[in-house]
Coordinates of C-alpha atoms in Angstrom, one line a residue:
M1 CA 144.6 121.1 121.0
S2 CA 143.7 120.2 124.7
S3 CA 140.4 120.4 125.3
P4 CA 139.7 124.2 126.5
D5 CA 141.0 125.8 123.0
Y6 CA 138.1 122.7 121.3
L7 CA 135.9 124.6 124.1
K8 CA 136.3 128.1 122.1
K9 CA 136.7 127.4 119.1
I10 CA 132.9 125.1 119.5
L11 CA 131.6 127.5 121.2
T12 CA 133.0 130.4 118.4
A13 CA 132.6 128.0 116.0
C14 CA 130.4 129.8 112.2
V15 CA 128.5 127.8 111.2
Y16 CA 125.0 129.4 111.5
D17 CA 125.4 130.7 107.9
V18 CA 123.7 127.2 106.1
A19 CA 123.3 125.1 109.5
R20 CA 120.4 125.4 111.8
E21 CA 120.1 124.2 115.5
T22 CA 118.4 120.6 114.7
E23 CA 115.5 119.2 117.2
L24 CA 116.7 117.5 120.2
E25 CA 113.3 115.1 119.3
L26 CA 111.1 112.2 121.5
A27 CA 111.7 108.6 120.2
R28 CA 108.5 108.1 122.6
N29 CA 107.5 104.6 120.2
L30 CA 110.9 103.2 121.0
S31 CA 111.1 104.6 124.1
A32 CA 108.9 103.3 125.9
R33 CA 110.3 99.4 123.8
I34 CA 113.1 99.8 125.5
R35 CA 112.4 101.4 128.9
N36 CA 114.7 104.1 128.8
T37 CA 114.2 107.6 127.9
V38 CA 115.7 108.3 123.6
L39 CA 116.6 111.2 122.7
L40 CA 117.0 111.8 119.2
K41 CA 119.3 114.4 117.4
R42 CA 117.4 115.6 114.3
E43 CA 120.6 116.0 112.1
D44 CA 118.6 114.5 109.3
N45 CA 117.2 117.8 109.1
Q46 CA 119.8 120.0 108.2
P47 CA 120.4 121.3 104.4
V48 CA 122.1 119.2 104.1
F49 CA 119.5 116.6 106.0
S50 CA 123.8 115.9 107.1
F51 CA 125.3 116.7 109.8
K52 CA 128.4 117.4 107.7
V53 CA 127.6 121.1 107.5
R54 CA 128.9 121.9 110.1
G55 CA 132.5 122.4 109.7
A56 CA 132.8 122.3 106.1
Y57 CA 131.6 125.1 106.5
N58 CA 133.3 125.8 109.8
K59 CA 136.6 125.4 108.1
M60 CA 135.6 127.3 105.0
A61 CA 134.8 130.7 106.1
Q62 CA 137.7 131.1 108.8
L63 CA 140.3 130.2 105.2
P64 CA 142.0 133.5 103.5
K65 CA 140.8 135.5 100.6
E66 CA 143.0 134.2 98.5
A67 CA 142.7 130.4 99.6
L68 CA 140.0 130.7 98.8
A69 CA 140.0 132.6 95.7
R70 CA 142.2 129.4 94.6
G71 CA 139.6 127.1 95.5
V72 CA 139.2 124.2 97.6
I73 CA 139.3 121.3 97.8
T74 CA 138.1 116.9 99.5
A75 CA 137.2 113.5 99.7
S76 CA 134.3 112.1 100.7
A77 CA 132.1 108.6 100.8
G78 CA 128.5 111.9 99.6
N79 CA 127.4 113.9 102.9
H80 CA 130.8 115.8 103.0
A81 CA 131.2 116.1 99.9
Q82 CA 127.8 117.7 100.2
G83 CA 128.8 120.6 102.9
V84 CA 131.1 121.9 101.3
A85 CA 129.3 121.8 98.5
Y86 CA 126.7 123.4 99.9
S87 CA 129.7 126.3 101.6
A88 CA 131.2 127.0 98.4
A89 CA 127.6 127.9 97.4
R90 CA 127.9 130.2 100.1
L91 CA 131.2 131.4 99.8
G92 CA 131.5 132.4 96.3
C93 CA 135.0 129.5 95.6
T94 CA 134.9 126.3 93.2
A95 CA 134.9 123.2 95.2
V96 CA 137.3 120.0 93.7
I97 CA 134.7 117.3 94.8
A98 CA 136.7 113.7 95.1
M99 CA 133.9 110.9 95.9
P100 CA 134.2 107.1 95.8
V101 CA 132.6 105.5 93.2
T102 CA 130.2 103.1 95.3
A103 CA 129.0 106.5 95.9
P104 CA 125.4 106.2 96.3
Q105 CA 123.7 108.3 93.2
V106 CA 121.7 110.8 95.3
K107 CA 124.6 111.9 97.0
I108 CA 126.9 112.7 93.3
D109 CA 123.0 114.0 92.2
A110 CA 122.6 116.3 96.0
V111 CA 126.5 117.5 95.3
R112 CA 125.4 118.5 91.7
A113 CA 122.8 120.5 92.9
H114 CA 124.1 121.9 96.5
G115 CA 126.9 123.7 94.4
G116 CA 126.5 124.6 91.1
A117 CA 128.9 125.8 88.7
H118 CA 130.5 125.7 92.2
V119 CA 131.4 122.5 92.1
E120 CA 133.7 119.6 90.3
I121 CA 133.5 116.6 91.1
V122 CA 135.8 113.5 90.4
L123 CA 134.9 109.3 91.3
H124 CA 138.0 107.6 92.0
G125 CA 138.5 104.3 93.8
E126 CA 135.9 102.3 96.2
S127 CA 135.5 103.7 98.9
Y128 CA 136.7 107.0 101.1
S129 CA 140.3 106.3 101.4
D130 CA 141.0 105.4 98.2
A131 CA 138.6 109.1 97.3
Y132 CA 140.5 111.2 99.7
A133 CA 145.0 109.6 98.5
Y134 CA 143.4 110.7 95.2
A135 CA 141.9 114.3 95.9
T136 CA 145.5 114.8 98.1
A137 CA 147.6 113.8 94.9
L138 CA 145.1 116.9 93.0
Q139 CA 145.4 119.4 95.8
Q140 CA 148.8 119.5 95.0
E141 CA 148.6 119.9 91.3
R142 CA 146.3 122.8 91.6
G143 CA 147.0 124.4 94.4
L144 CA 144.5 124.3 96.1
T145 CA 143.3 123.8 100.1
F146 CA 142.0 121.2 101.3
V147 CA 139.2 120.3 103.8
H148 CA 139.8 117.1 105.8
P149 CA 135.8 115.5 105.9
F150 CA 136.7 115.1 109.5
D151 CA 140.9 115.4 110.9
D152 CA 141.3 119.0 110.8
P153 CA 140.2 121.3 114.7
D154 CA 137.9 123.8 112.8
V155 CA 136.0 120.6 111.2
I156 CA 136.1 119.4 114.2
A157 CA 134.5 122.6 115.9
G158 CA 131.5 123.1 113.9
Q159 CA 130.6 119.5 114.5
G160 CA 131.4 120.3 118.9
T161 CA 128.6 122.9 118.1
V162 CA 125.7 119.6 117.7
A163 CA 127.2 119.2 122.0
M164 CA 127.1 122.7 122.6
E165 CA 122.8 122.3 121.5
I166 CA 122.2 119.4 122.7
L167 CA 123.7 120.6 126.3
R168 CA 121.6 123.8 126.5
Q169 CA 118.3 121.9 124.9
R170 CA 118.4 119.1 127.8
Q171 CA 120.0 119.9 130.4
G172 CA 118.7 117.4 132.9
P173 CA 120.4 114.1 133.2
I174 CA 121.8 111.9 130.6
H175 CA 123.1 108.9 130.7
A176 CA 124.8 109.2 127.5
I177 CA 125.6 109.9 124.8
F178 CA 125.9 107.8 122.0
V179 CA 127.8 109.5 118.4
P180 CA 128.3 108.2 115.1
I181 CA 131.8 107.0 113.4
G182 CA 133.7 107.2 110.1
G183 CA 136.6 109.2 110.6
G184 CA 135.9 110.0 114.4
G185 CA 134.8 114.2 113.5
L186 CA 131.9 113.8 114.9
I187 CA 132.5 112.3 118.1
A188 CA 136.3 114.3 118.9
G189 CA 133.9 117.5 118.9
I190 CA 130.9 116.9 121.1
A191 CA 133.1 114.0 123.3
A192 CA 135.8 117.8 123.0
Y193 CA 133.0 119.8 124.7
V194 CA 130.9 117.5 126.8
K195 CA 133.8 116.0 129.0
A196 CA 134.1 119.9 129.6
L197 CA 131.9 120.3 130.2
R198 CA 130.0 117.8 132.1
P199 CA 132.4 115.2 132.4
D200 CA 129.0 112.7 134.4
I201 CA 127.5 111.7 130.5
Q202 CA 129.1 109.3 128.7
V203 CA 129.9 109.0 125.3
I204 CA 129.7 106.7 123.2
G205 CA 130.9 105.9 120.0
V206 CA 129.2 103.4 116.9
Q207 CA 130.5 101.6 114.3
A208 CA 128.8 98.9 112.1
D209 CA 131.0 95.6 112.6
D210 CA 132.7 95.5 109.2
S211 CA 133.9 98.7 109.5
C212 CA 135.9 99.5 113.3
A213 CA 138.6 101.6 112.4
M214 CA 138.1 103.3 115.8
M215 CA 137.2 100.2 117.9
Q216 CA 139.7 98.3 116.7
S217 CA 142.2 101.9 116.3
A218 CA 141.4 102.4 120.9
E219 CA 141.6 98.7 121.2
A220 CA 145.2 98.6 119.1
G221 CA 146.4 101.7 121.7
E222 CA 147.2 102.7 117.3
R223 CA 145.9 103.5 114.8
V224 CA 145.3 101.0 112.8
V225 CA 144.1 100.3 108.8
L226 CA 141.4 98.4 107.4
T227 CA 142.3 96.1 104.6
D228 CA 138.5 96.3 103.3
V229 CA 135.5 98.3 105.0
G230 CA 132.2 97.3 104.8
L231 CA 129.5 99.9 102.1
F232 CA 126.0 99.4 103.3
S233 CA 127.2 101.5 105.8
D234 CA 128.3 103.6 103.6
G235 CA 128.8 107.2 105.2
T236 CA 131.4 105.7 108.1
A237 CA 133.1 103.3 105.6
V238 CA 136.9 105.1 106.6
K239 CA 139.4 102.3 106.5
L240 CA 141.9 104.9 108.9
V241 CA 141.0 107.2 111.3
G242 CA 142.1 110.7 111.5
E243 CA 145.0 111.2 113.8
E244 CA 143.6 114.5 115.6
T245 CA 140.1 112.3 115.6
F246 CA 141.7 109.5 117.7
R247 CA 143.8 111.8 120.2
L248 CA 140.3 113.1 120.8
A249 CA 138.9 109.2 120.9
R250 CA 141.2 108.2 123.7
Q251 CA 141.1 110.6 126.1
H252 CA 137.0 111.7 126.6
V253 CA 135.1 108.7 124.5
D254 CA 133.8 106.0 127.2
G255 CA 132.8 103.3 125.8
Y256 CA 132.6 101.9 122.0
V257 CA 129.1 100.0 120.4
K258 CA 129.0 98.3 117.3
V259 CA 126.1 97.1 115.3
D260 CA 125.2 94.8 111.8
T261 CA 123.5 95.8 109.1
D262 CA 120.4 93.7 110.0
A263 CA 120.2 96.1 113.3
L264 CA 120.7 99.4 111.6
C265 CA 118.4 98.4 109.3
A266 CA 115.9 97.8 112.6
A267 CA 116.9 101.3 113.8
I268 CA 116.4 102.2 110.0
K269 CA 112.4 101.1 111.5
D270 CA 112.2 102.4 114.8
V271 CA 112.8 106.3 113.7
F272 CA 110.6 106.1 110.8
Q273 CA 107.7 104.9 113.1
D274 CA 108.7 107.4 115.4
T275 CA 109.0 110.2 113.0
R276 CA 108.6 109.6 109.4
S277 CA 111.2 110.5 108.8
V278 CA 113.5 107.7 106.8
L279 CA 117.8 108.0 107.9
E280 CA 120.0 106.7 105.3
P281 CA 122.5 103.6 107.6
A282 CA 125.1 106.2 108.8
G283 CA 123.2 107.9 109.8
A284 CA 120.4 105.5 112.3
L285 CA 124.2 104.2 113.6
A286 CA 123.9 106.0 117.1
V287 CA 120.3 104.4 117.4
A288 CA 121.2 101.7 116.8
G289 CA 123.9 101.9 119.4
A290 CA 121.9 103.3 122.0
K291 CA 119.9 100.3 122.1
A292 CA 122.5 97.9 122.2
Y293 CA 124.4 100.2 124.9
A294 CA 121.2 99.2 126.7
E295 CA 120.2 95.9 126.4
R296 CA 123.9 95.0 127.2
E297 CA 123.8 97.1 130.0
G298 CA 120.5 96.3 131.4
I299 CA 119.9 99.8 132.7
E300 CA 116.1 101.9 133.0
G301 CA 114.6 104.8 133.3
K302 CA 117.8 106.4 131.9
T303 CA 118.4 109.1 129.1
L304 CA 119.6 108.2 125.9
V305 CA 120.5 110.7 122.6
A306 CA 121.1 109.4 119.8
I307 CA 122.5 111.0 117.2
T308 CA 120.7 110.9 114.1
S309 CA 123.3 112.3 111.9
G310 CA 122.0 112.0 108.0
A311 CA 119.3 111.2 105.7
N312 CA 120.6 110.8 102.0
M313 CA 118.6 107.7 102.0
N314 CA 119.3 106.2 98.3
F315 CA 116.0 105.2 97.7
D316 CA 117.2 101.1 95.9
R317 CA 118.4 99.9 99.3
M318 CA 115.2 100.7 101.7
R319 CA 113.6 97.7 100.0
F320 CA 115.9 95.3 101.7
V321 CA 116.2 97.7 105.2
A322 CA 112.3 96.8 105.0
E323 CA 113.2 93.1 104.3
R324 CA 116.4 93.1 107.4
A325 CA 114.3 95.5 109.5
E326 CA 112.8 92.1 111.5
V327 CA 115.5 90.1 111.4
G328 CA 117.7 92.5 113.4
E329 CA 115.0 93.8 116.1
A330 CA 114.6 89.3 116.8
R331 CA 111.4 89.9 115.3
E332 CA 111.8 87.5 112.6
A333 CA 113.3 84.3 113.1
V334 CA 114.7 82.5 109.9
F335 CA 114.9 78.4 110.0
A336 CA 115.4 76.2 107.3
V337 CA 113.0 72.8 108.5
T338 CA 113.2 69.7 107.1
I339 CA 109.0 67.3 107.3
P340 CA 108.1 64.4 105.8
E341 CA 107.9 64.2 102.4
E342 CA 103.5 62.8 102.7
R343 CA 100.3 64.5 102.4
G344 CA 99.3 66.3 105.2
S345 CA 102.7 67.3 106.7
F346 CA 102.3 70.7 106.0
L347 CA 99.2 71.4 106.9
R348 CA 100.5 69.8 110.5
F349 CA 104.0 71.6 110.3
C350 CA 101.2 74.9 110.2
E351 CA 99.3 74.2 112.7
L352 CA 102.2 73.6 115.2
L353 CA 102.4 77.5 114.7
G354 CA 99.7 78.6 115.6
E355 CA 98.9 82.0 116.2
R356 CA 102.4 83.6 114.0
S357 CA 102.6 84.8 111.5
V358 CA 104.7 84.1 108.8
T359 CA 106.9 86.4 107.0
E360 CA 107.5 83.8 104.5
F361 CA 107.2 80.5 103.1
N362 CA 109.6 78.6 101.1
Y363 CA 110.0 75.3 98.7
R364 CA 109.8 72.8 96.4
I365 CA 109.6 68.6 95.6
A366 CA 112.9 67.6 95.5
D367 CA 112.9 64.3 97.5
A368 CA 110.5 61.4 97.8
S369 CA 111.2 61.3 101.8
A370 CA 111.7 64.4 102.7
A371 CA 110.6 67.9 102.5
H372 CA 113.4 71.1 102.8
I373 CA 111.2 74.1 103.6
F374 CA 112.5 78.1 104.3
V375 CA 110.7 79.9 106.7
G376 CA 110.4 83.4 109.1
V377 CA 108.2 83.1 111.3
Q378 CA 107.2 86.7 114.0
I379 CA 108.7 86.3 117.1
K380 CA 108.4 88.7 120.0
R381 CA 111.2 88.4 121.6
R382 CA 114.7 86.7 121.2
G383 CA 114.2 83.8 123.1
E384 CA 111.8 81.9 120.9
T385 CA 113.3 81.1 118.8
E386 CA 115.6 78.2 120.9
A387 CA 111.8 78.2 122.4
L388 CA 110.7 77.5 118.6
A389 CA 113.0 75.3 117.3
Q390 CA 112.7 73.1 120.2
S391 CA 108.5 73.0 119.6
F392 CA 110.1 71.9 115.4
A393 CA 112.1 69.1 117.1
A394 CA 109.5 67.5 119.5
Q395 CA 107.3 66.5 116.7
G396 CA 109.9 65.5 114.0
F397 CA 110.4 68.3 111.7
P398 CA 114.8 68.8 113.2
S399 CA 115.1 72.7 111.9
V400 CA 118.2 75.1 111.5
D401 CA 118.4 78.7 112.8
L402 CA 119.2 81.0 109.9
S403 CA 118.3 84.6 111.4
S404 CA 121.8 84.7 112.1
D405 CA 122.9 83.4 108.5
E406 CA 124.0 85.6 105.9
L407 CA 123.9 83.4 103.5
S408 CA 120.4 83.0 104.1
K409 CA 119.0 86.0 104.0
Q410 CA 120.9 87.1 101.1
H411 CA 121.2 84.5 98.8
I412 CA 119.6 81.4 99.3
R413 CA 116.4 83.1 100.9
Y414 CA 115.6 83.5 96.9
M415 CA 117.4 80.4 95.3
V416 CA 114.6 78.3 96.6
G417 CA 113.2 75.6 93.6
G418 CA 113.7 74.7 90.6
R419 CA 112.8 72.0 87.8
S420 CA 111.4 68.3 89.5
Q421 CA 111.1 64.8 88.4
L422 CA 109.1 64.2 91.8
A423 CA 106.2 67.5 90.2
R424 CA 103.7 64.9 87.9
D425 CA 100.9 66.9 87.0
E426 CA 101.4 70.4 88.5
R427 CA 99.5 72.8 88.3
L428 CA 100.8 77.0 89.0
Y429 CA 98.4 78.7 91.0
R430 CA 99.5 82.5 92.2
F431 CA 97.4 84.1 94.4
E432 CA 95.9 86.8 96.8
F433 CA 95.9 85.6 100.3
P434 CA 94.2 88.5 103.0
E435 CA 97.0 89.3 105.1
R436 CA 95.7 88.1 108.3
P437 CA 96.0 84.5 111.1
G438 CA 94.5 81.7 109.4
A439 CA 94.3 83.0 106.5
L440 CA 97.1 79.9 105.4
I441 CA 95.4 77.1 107.0
K442 CA 92.2 78.0 105.6
F443 CA 93.5 76.9 102.4
L444 CA 95.1 74.1 103.1
S445 CA 92.6 72.6 105.1
S446 CA 90.5 73.1 102.3
M447 CA 93.1 71.4 99.8
A448 CA 91.5 67.2 99.1
P449 CA 93.4 65.4 101.5
D450 CA 94.4 63.0 98.5
W451 CA 96.2 67.2 96.8
N452 CA 100.4 67.3 97.0
I453 CA 101.6 71.0 97.4
S454 CA 105.2 70.5 95.1
L455 CA 105.2 74.3 95.7
F456 CA 105.2 77.4 97.7
H457 CA 106.5 80.3 98.3
Y458 CA 105.3 83.1 100.2
R459 CA 106.1 86.2 100.8
N460 CA 104.4 88.9 103.7
Q461 CA 105.8 92.6 102.2
G462 CA 103.4 94.6 104.6
A463 CA 100.4 95.1 103.1
D464 CA 96.9 94.1 103.6
Y465 CA 97.5 91.4 101.3
S466 CA 100.2 89.3 100.6
S467 CA 101.0 87.5 97.0
I468 CA 101.5 83.2 96.8
L469 CA 102.6 80.7 94.4
V470 CA 101.7 77.2 95.2
G471 CA 102.3 74.0 93.3
I472 CA 99.5 71.5 93.1
Q473 CA 99.9 68.3 91.7
V474 CA 95.7 67.0 90.5
P475 CA 95.4 64.6 88.6
A476 CA 93.1 64.9 85.3
S477 CA 90.7 63.6 86.8
D478 CA 89.9 65.5 89.6
T479 CA 90.3 68.7 87.3
R480 CA 86.9 68.8 87.7
A481 CA 87.3 68.9 92.0
F482 CA 90.1 71.3 92.0
T483 CA 87.8 73.9 89.7
Q484 CA 85.2 73.8 92.8
F485 CA 88.2 74.3 95.0
L486 CA 89.6 77.5 93.3
A487 CA 85.2 78.9 94.5
T488 CA 85.0 78.1 96.6
L489 CA 87.4 79.6 98.1
G490 CA 87.0 83.2 97.7
Y491 CA 90.5 84.2 97.3
P492 CA 91.7 86.0 93.6
Y493 CA 94.1 82.8 91.8
W494 CA 95.6 82.7 88.7
N495 CA 96.8 79.9 86.3
E496 CA 100.3 80.7 85.4
S497 CA 100.7 77.1 84.5
A498 CA 101.3 78.3 81.0
N499 CA 103.0 81.0 81.8
P500 CA 106.3 81.0 80.0
V501 CA 109.1 82.0 83.2
Y502 CA 107.3 78.5 84.3
R503 CA 108.0 76.2 82.2
L504 CA 111.3 77.9 81.4
F505 CA 112.8 76.8 85.2
L506 CA 110.6 75.4 87.4
A507 CA 108.5 73.3 85.2

């Protein structure tokens, strides 16, 4: 099927019985920061919080009555499933929906809510591809019509109506449109429409670095099957792109951008700051891609359109997103630093950080001569990380940059600690510090010089205060002086020395 055929199919697509024309919204703060005009195509504002309802309904609304009466079946990681469920309820037909067991619960619950009695949900396999294989077997067994999530001309045409709206809403210059890719249905429809009417506009596909089947296929010149896919961006976790979507992508897509998990988390935060909306990881792919592309190409003053494709975020993931957003935006540098295990070196290291905000500090006494600390520091630009490492080294504090180390960010930062034979006379206290520069220095400077810090854990959680756990080695003879120190410090505190958890794991 050629582009002129797709142009006609998109212009005549039946989507607006269920979908709405979404906003093309200026991302004011992001635009100022990357010095380009970034416009968000707000497909996360659809009734099912995703563009997928367009293609699903366009396909189902054009089925013969007898096919609808028999019912439909599909496979989906979540958003297409919601589109099919919503459309089934609107058209009064039944729908069997196969979803991988890894699909977020928020999407499974939404499918039930949108489809009600019209929908039967079957959970099978670890990925979309596993669910798809199971659904095709059920289709043959039950004689149902398969509604493909991406590799179907009617589905592609339904998704292409996104481009129709963009070009109507923004008639001025557009440098590039950034499109998230899973199986390729959205970018196939958008690229076919845009290249038929505005071939000057670049169409750029964006994929997660652990689920980049389209990029690998484009490089190989044929469809490539991935052995496994990452699940953070579950909406685009596809092992094999569609045959028709790959054909259209080869013909019309101008290029690709690959982004990692941290970049996705940063993009989710960017959109929240501009819109107060929370995207799912796949929904933020295009925004992350636009940022990466602008930096890679060194462009300024251009108009970039990013499709925010979905907002079916699992609430439990938001903690992880907040944790990783600062690293993804290059606003946090993470180091392992070695300092002498001697009184005063901790204070000297903190003074070296100057006015920078400390985002995390993990330390447990373990060696009589050297202390290994895990520290996160707020930075303003990527190049600052190397400068920080050099300043540490100049003061005799060798360090390792862990900002891109997945093991450190996922696990090690939570595992610094344990029992220590060197932690004699240790008293464990929990403090609440005000979240402002100088609070930590004030604490360290107020301590008697012969008291040693044997444990320290601090993490900035974004509130106006931080909870900090400190182990301090104070001889029994200094109890009165230590009590006076606590009274004059001015921070709320709790003695945790008798806490059974401390006794079990740290004392």
